[in-house]
Tab-separated table of C-alpha atoms and ligand atoms in Angstrom:
chain	number	residue	atom	x	y	z
A	25	MET	CA	72.067	35.633	-19.632
A	26	LEU	CA	73.422	38.904	-18.519
A	27	CYS	CA	75.683	41.619	-20.914
A	28	PHE	CA	77.442	44.292	-19.890
A	29	ILE	CA	79.887	46.747	-20.908
A	30	ASP	CA	82.886	47.699	-18.376
A	31	THR	CA	84.776	50.735	-18.402
A	32	ARG	CA	87.104	49.991	-21.111
A	33	GLY	CA	84.232	49.363	-23.379
A	34	CYS	CA	84.937	45.405	-23.163
A	35	ILE	CA	81.301	43.548	-23.574
A	36	PHE	CA	81.104	40.605	-21.014
A	37	VAL	CA	78.470	38.132	-21.699
A	38	GLY	CA	77.695	35.301	-19.190
A	39	LEU	CA	75.504	33.410	-17.646
A	40	GLU	CA	76.556	34.293	-13.950
A	41	LYS	CA	74.059	36.041	-12.056
A	42	LYS	CA	74.397	39.062	-9.898
A	43	LYS	CA	75.898	39.123	-6.610
A	44	MET	CA	74.027	39.651	-3.625
A	45	LYS	CA	75.395	41.742	-0.701
A	46	LEU	CA	74.803	40.247	2.804
A	47	THR	CA	75.744	42.214	6.212
A	48	TYR	CA	75.984	40.416	9.458
A	49	TYR	CA	74.342	42.189	12.371
A	50	GLY	CA	75.302	39.373	15.116
A	51	HIS	CA	73.350	36.436	16.295
A	52	SER	CA	70.609	35.706	13.772
A	53	CYS	CA	70.309	39.202	12.310
A	54	PHE	CA	71.751	39.954	8.801
A	55	ALA	CA	70.552	42.202	5.734
A	56	VAL	CA	70.598	41.336	1.930
A	57	GLU	CA	69.956	43.205	-0.629
A	58	ALA	CA	67.722	41.833	-2.996
A	59	GLY	CA	65.786	43.393	-6.170
A	60	GLY	CA	67.087	46.909	-5.102
A	61	LYS	CA	65.768	46.338	-1.740
A	62	ILE	CA	67.105	45.987	1.611
A	63	LEU	CA	65.619	43.006	3.591
A	64	LEU	CA	66.705	42.849	7.625
A	65	PHE	CA	65.986	39.593	9.315
A	66	ASP	CA	65.596	38.658	12.922
A	67	PRO	CA	66.817	42.171	14.238
A	68	PHE	CA	68.574	41.646	17.820
A	69	ILE	CA	71.387	44.241	18.349
A	70	LYS	CA	70.503	46.399	21.224
A	71	PRO	CA	70.714	43.900	23.690
A	72	ASN	CA	73.660	41.792	22.236
A	73	GLU	CA	76.722	42.609	23.901
A	74	LEU	CA	78.528	41.534	20.849
A	75	ALA	CA	77.382	43.875	18.472
A	76	LYS	CA	77.899	47.005	20.694
A	77	LYS	CA	79.783	48.612	17.724
A	78	ILE	CA	76.903	48.693	15.545
A	79	ASP	CA	74.736	52.021	15.416
A	80	ILE	CA	71.233	50.812	15.355
A	81	LYS	CA	70.533	54.207	13.693
A	82	SER	CA	72.377	53.896	10.517
A	83	ILE	CA	70.479	50.457	9.648
A	84	LYS	CA	68.079	50.929	6.737
A	85	ALA	CA	65.532	48.415	5.478
A	86	ASP	CA	62.690	48.025	3.034
A	87	TYR	CA	61.580	44.873	4.587
A	88	ILE	CA	62.090	43.039	8.189
A	89	LEU	CA	61.217	39.333	8.243
A	90	LEU	CA	60.879	37.736	11.474
A	91	SER	CA	61.405	33.944	11.932
A	92	HIS	CA	59.806	33.466	15.098
A	93	GLY	CA	58.646	35.696	18.280
A	94	HIS	CA	61.641	35.505	20.903
A	95	SER	CA	63.510	38.147	21.697
A	96	ASP	CA	66.832	37.183	20.367
A	97	HIS	CA	64.826	37.655	17.101
A	98	THR	CA	62.648	40.432	17.860
A	99	ALA	CA	63.985	42.766	20.237
A	100	ASP	CA	64.731	45.621	17.844
A	101	CYS	CA	61.868	44.926	15.712
A	102	ILE	CA	59.193	47.663	16.782
A	103	GLU	CA	61.950	50.437	16.673
A	104	LEU	CA	63.574	49.717	13.421
A	105	ALA	CA	60.457	49.249	11.795
A	106	LYS	CA	59.085	52.684	12.934
A	107	GLN	CA	62.727	54.385	12.080
A	108	THR	CA	62.838	52.461	8.664
A	109	ASN	CA	59.127	52.820	7.673
A	110	ALA	CA	59.773	49.217	6.352
A	111	THR	CA	57.069	46.485	5.886
A	112	VAL	CA	57.495	43.636	8.485
A	113	ILE	CA	56.677	39.715	6.977
A	114	ALA	CA	55.922	37.608	9.897
A	115	ALA	CA	53.415	35.063	11.070
A	116	PHE	CA	50.156	35.983	11.691
A	117	GLU	CA	50.207	36.111	15.189
A	118	ILE	CA	53.833	38.099	15.287
A	119	THR	CA	52.115	40.867	13.064
A	120	GLU	CA	48.982	41.240	14.991
A	121	TRP	CA	51.273	41.877	18.334
A	122	ILE	CA	53.685	44.656	16.137
A	123	SER	CA	50.492	46.165	14.714
A	124	LYS	CA	49.363	46.831	18.350
A	125	GLN	CA	52.583	48.453	19.107
A	126	GLY	CA	52.257	51.071	16.589
A	127	VAL	CA	53.796	49.397	13.365
A	128	GLU	CA	51.641	50.138	10.369
A	129	LYS	CA	53.303	48.347	7.712
A	130	PHE	CA	53.250	44.638	7.786
A	131	HIS	CA	52.561	41.647	5.949
A	132	PRO	CA	51.094	38.449	8.033
A	133	MET	CA	52.161	35.011	6.463
A	134	ASN	CA	52.119	31.425	7.929
A	135	ILE	CA	53.974	27.824	7.071
A	136	GLY	CA	53.191	26.933	3.449
A	137	GLY	CA	52.429	30.058	2.324
A	138	LYS	CA	54.191	32.319	-0.603
A	139	TRP	CA	53.839	35.717	-1.687
A	140	ASP	CA	55.495	37.834	-4.555
A	141	PHE	CA	56.626	40.650	-3.265
A	142	ASP	CA	58.770	43.710	-5.175
A	143	PHE	CA	61.997	41.992	-4.489
A	144	GLY	CA	60.938	38.839	-5.029
A	145	THR	CA	58.894	35.463	-3.523
A	146	VAL	CA	58.762	34.637	0.082
A	147	LYS	CA	58.204	31.108	0.620
A	148	CYS	CA	57.527	30.153	4.669
A	149	VAL	CA	58.532	26.857	5.666
A	150	ASN	CA	58.518	24.257	8.396
A	151	ALA	CA	61.092	25.124	11.667
A	152	ALA	CA	60.914	22.785	14.573
A	153	HIS	CA	61.318	25.386	17.393
A	154	SER	CA	59.085	27.428	19.474
A	155	SER	CA	57.408	31.016	19.405
A	156	VAL	CA	56.492	33.124	21.820
A	157	LEU	CA	56.772	36.771	21.654
A	158	PRO	CA	58.858	38.877	24.447
A	159	ASP	CA	55.661	39.801	26.713
A	160	GLY	CA	54.381	36.221	26.650
A	161	THR	CA	51.889	36.569	23.806
A	162	TYR	CA	51.733	33.507	21.504
A	163	GLY	CA	53.851	33.609	18.625
A	164	GLY	CA	52.310	30.911	16.243
A	165	ASN	CA	54.739	28.918	14.342
A	166	PRO	CA	58.236	29.296	14.064
A	167	MET	CA	59.047	29.780	10.223
A	168	GLY	CA	62.071	29.304	7.771
A	169	PHE	CA	61.881	31.446	4.802
A	170	VAL	CA	63.026	30.544	0.694
A	171	ILE	CA	63.660	34.054	-0.913
A	172	THR	CA	63.496	33.478	-4.559
A	173	THR	CA	65.341	36.847	-6.299
A	174	THR	CA	66.289	37.849	-9.994
A	175	ASP	CA	69.591	38.395	-8.047
A	176	LYS	CA	70.049	34.998	-6.250
A	177	THR	CA	67.970	32.376	-4.414
A	178	PHE	CA	68.607	31.374	-0.766
A	179	TYR	CA	66.954	29.867	2.320
A	180	TYR	CA	67.043	30.919	6.080
A	181	SER	CA	66.386	28.499	8.614
A	182	GLY	CA	65.500	30.654	11.441
A	183	ASP	CA	65.653	28.884	15.006
A	184	THR	CA	65.066	25.053	13.956
A	185	ALA	CA	66.246	21.083	14.504
A	186	LEU	CA	67.212	19.494	11.631
A	187	ILE	CA	64.147	18.345	10.024
A	188	MET	CA	63.448	16.310	7.039
A	189	ASP	CA	60.670	19.012	5.620
A	190	MET	CA	64.346	20.754	4.919
A	191	GLN	CA	64.407	18.122	1.619
A	192	LEU	CA	61.315	20.144	0.242
A	193	VAL	CA	63.399	23.442	-0.190
A	194	PRO	CA	64.916	22.901	-3.603
A	195	ARG	CA	61.597	22.386	-5.075
A	196	TRP	CA	60.577	25.732	-4.481
A	197	GLY	CA	64.036	27.052	-5.119
A	198	LYS	CA	67.604	25.811	-5.326
A	199	PRO	CA	69.340	27.957	-2.944
A	200	ASP	CA	72.723	29.531	-3.959
A	201	PHE	CA	73.413	29.953	-0.059
A	202	ALA	CA	71.942	28.743	2.908
A	203	VAL	CA	71.742	30.932	5.846
A	204	LEU	CA	71.653	28.316	8.912
A	205	CYS	CA	71.649	28.230	12.843
A	206	ILE	CA	75.144	26.293	13.852
A	207	GLY	CA	75.272	27.572	17.773
A	208	ASP	CA	73.524	24.182	19.205
A	209	ASN	CA	71.683	23.696	22.513
A	210	PHE	CA	68.651	25.624	21.090
A	211	THR	CA	69.131	24.619	17.559
A	212	MET	CA	70.777	22.875	15.009
A	213	GLY	CA	74.469	22.625	15.618
A	214	ILE	CA	77.594	21.942	13.305
A	215	GLU	CA	76.531	18.484	12.659
A	216	ASP	CA	73.401	18.951	11.605
A	217	ALA	CA	73.719	21.889	9.866
A	218	ILE	CA	75.802	20.343	7.619
A	219	GLU	CA	72.937	17.720	7.032
A	220	ALA	CA	70.692	20.546	6.461
A	221	ALA	CA	72.776	22.270	3.945
A	222	LYS	CA	72.953	18.846	1.971
A	223	MET	CA	69.277	18.723	2.337
A	224	VAL	CA	68.487	22.027	0.816
A	225	LYS	CA	71.266	21.404	-1.343
A	226	ALA	CA	73.137	24.936	-0.832
A	227	ASN	CA	77.040	24.697	-1.448
A	228	VAL	CA	77.528	27.744	0.605
A	229	ALA	CA	76.369	28.106	4.025
A	230	ILE	CA	76.410	31.622	6.240
A	231	GLY	CA	76.425	30.545	9.807
A	232	VAL	CA	74.339	32.427	12.483
A	233	HIS	CA	72.749	31.943	16.076
A	234	TYR	CA	75.978	31.271	17.519
A	235	ASP	CA	78.454	32.607	20.115
A	236	THR	CA	75.956	35.494	21.376
A	237	PHE	CA	75.465	33.292	24.988
A	238	GLY	CA	77.369	30.925	26.847
A	239	PHE	CA	75.254	27.777	25.854
A	240	ILE	CA	76.218	28.319	22.164
A	241	LYS	CA	79.512	29.000	22.153
A	242	ILE	CA	81.409	27.378	19.031
A	243	ASP	CA	85.372	26.596	17.617
A	244	HIS	CA	85.035	28.850	14.566
A	245	GLN	CA	87.672	26.672	12.861
A	246	GLN	CA	86.606	23.377	13.648
A	247	ALA	CA	82.967	24.678	12.302
A	248	LYS	CA	84.346	25.625	9.202
A	249	THR	CA	86.531	22.451	8.721
A	250	ALA	CA	83.773	20.507	9.513
A	251	PHE	CA	81.856	21.842	6.425
A	252	LYS	CA	84.649	21.755	4.175
A	253	ASN	CA	85.270	18.147	4.959
A	254	ALA	CA	81.510	17.349	3.671
A	255	GLY	CA	82.225	20.101	0.669
A	256	ILE	CA	80.399	23.407	1.619
A	257	ASP	CA	81.853	26.327	2.273
A	258	LEU	CA	80.782	27.994	5.584
A	259	GLN	CA	81.382	31.775	5.919
A	260	LEU	CA	81.325	33.274	9.297
A	261	PRO	CA	81.271	37.086	8.767
A	262	ALA	CA	82.485	39.370	11.488
A	263	ILE	CA	79.530	41.415	13.189
A	264	GLY	CA	79.365	44.527	10.891
A	265	GLU	CA	81.082	42.817	7.949
A	266	THR	CA	79.697	42.798	4.571
A	267	ILE	CA	80.147	39.896	1.994
A	268	GLU	CA	78.983	39.227	-1.175
A	269	LEU	CA	77.650	35.950	-2.514
B	305	LIG	NI1	64.055	30.841	19.228
B	306	LIG	MN1	67.015	32.470	18.837
């Protein structure tokens, strides 16, 4: 239960959880503020033509989470880890790779594992995709994350096909929202992402991994309508936009 007093001295009591801020940086890169910390996911900003207006120097992070090794998820990881002094959370093989490039703060994980951090709990879940680092180094298995905090619980699919394993997600934490790849061709498309949202029991979805390249361009209105018809609110924040969830 939450109790708070507003500027007029009115006391509010409610069960509403605190809202969580999410900033979209294009492709699959986004940041959330959780438990007083900033978590940045899959940084791919400098090489993204659509994210030219984002100044990477302005980005702050306490943690950087990487779903897998592909360059469209890791391109700016080393630079941002050094710039922000953030702790990188990723598959063991990826943390080995970043440590060889001078990143000192990292936390290796793997599918099925969970860890309590100072912002909440990270559970690494299955993703059906591939994972190799930009220089050809093996990246281990691709992952999704279930993040549980005192503010909100959410699921980030990473790059993945629709998989039955998604039905397990609510056992670890019923998501208040799900960040899902929707661009098709390399990952789930809209139809499969709708099924994914249903499986993880999320009523709100944030779409990522679309429009960046020719193969993954989508019709925004068509996507929103398809989700709406399934009873799910699809949000597609503009690059650089911060939304509250
Ligand atoms: Ni990928
Ligand atoms: Mn990708």
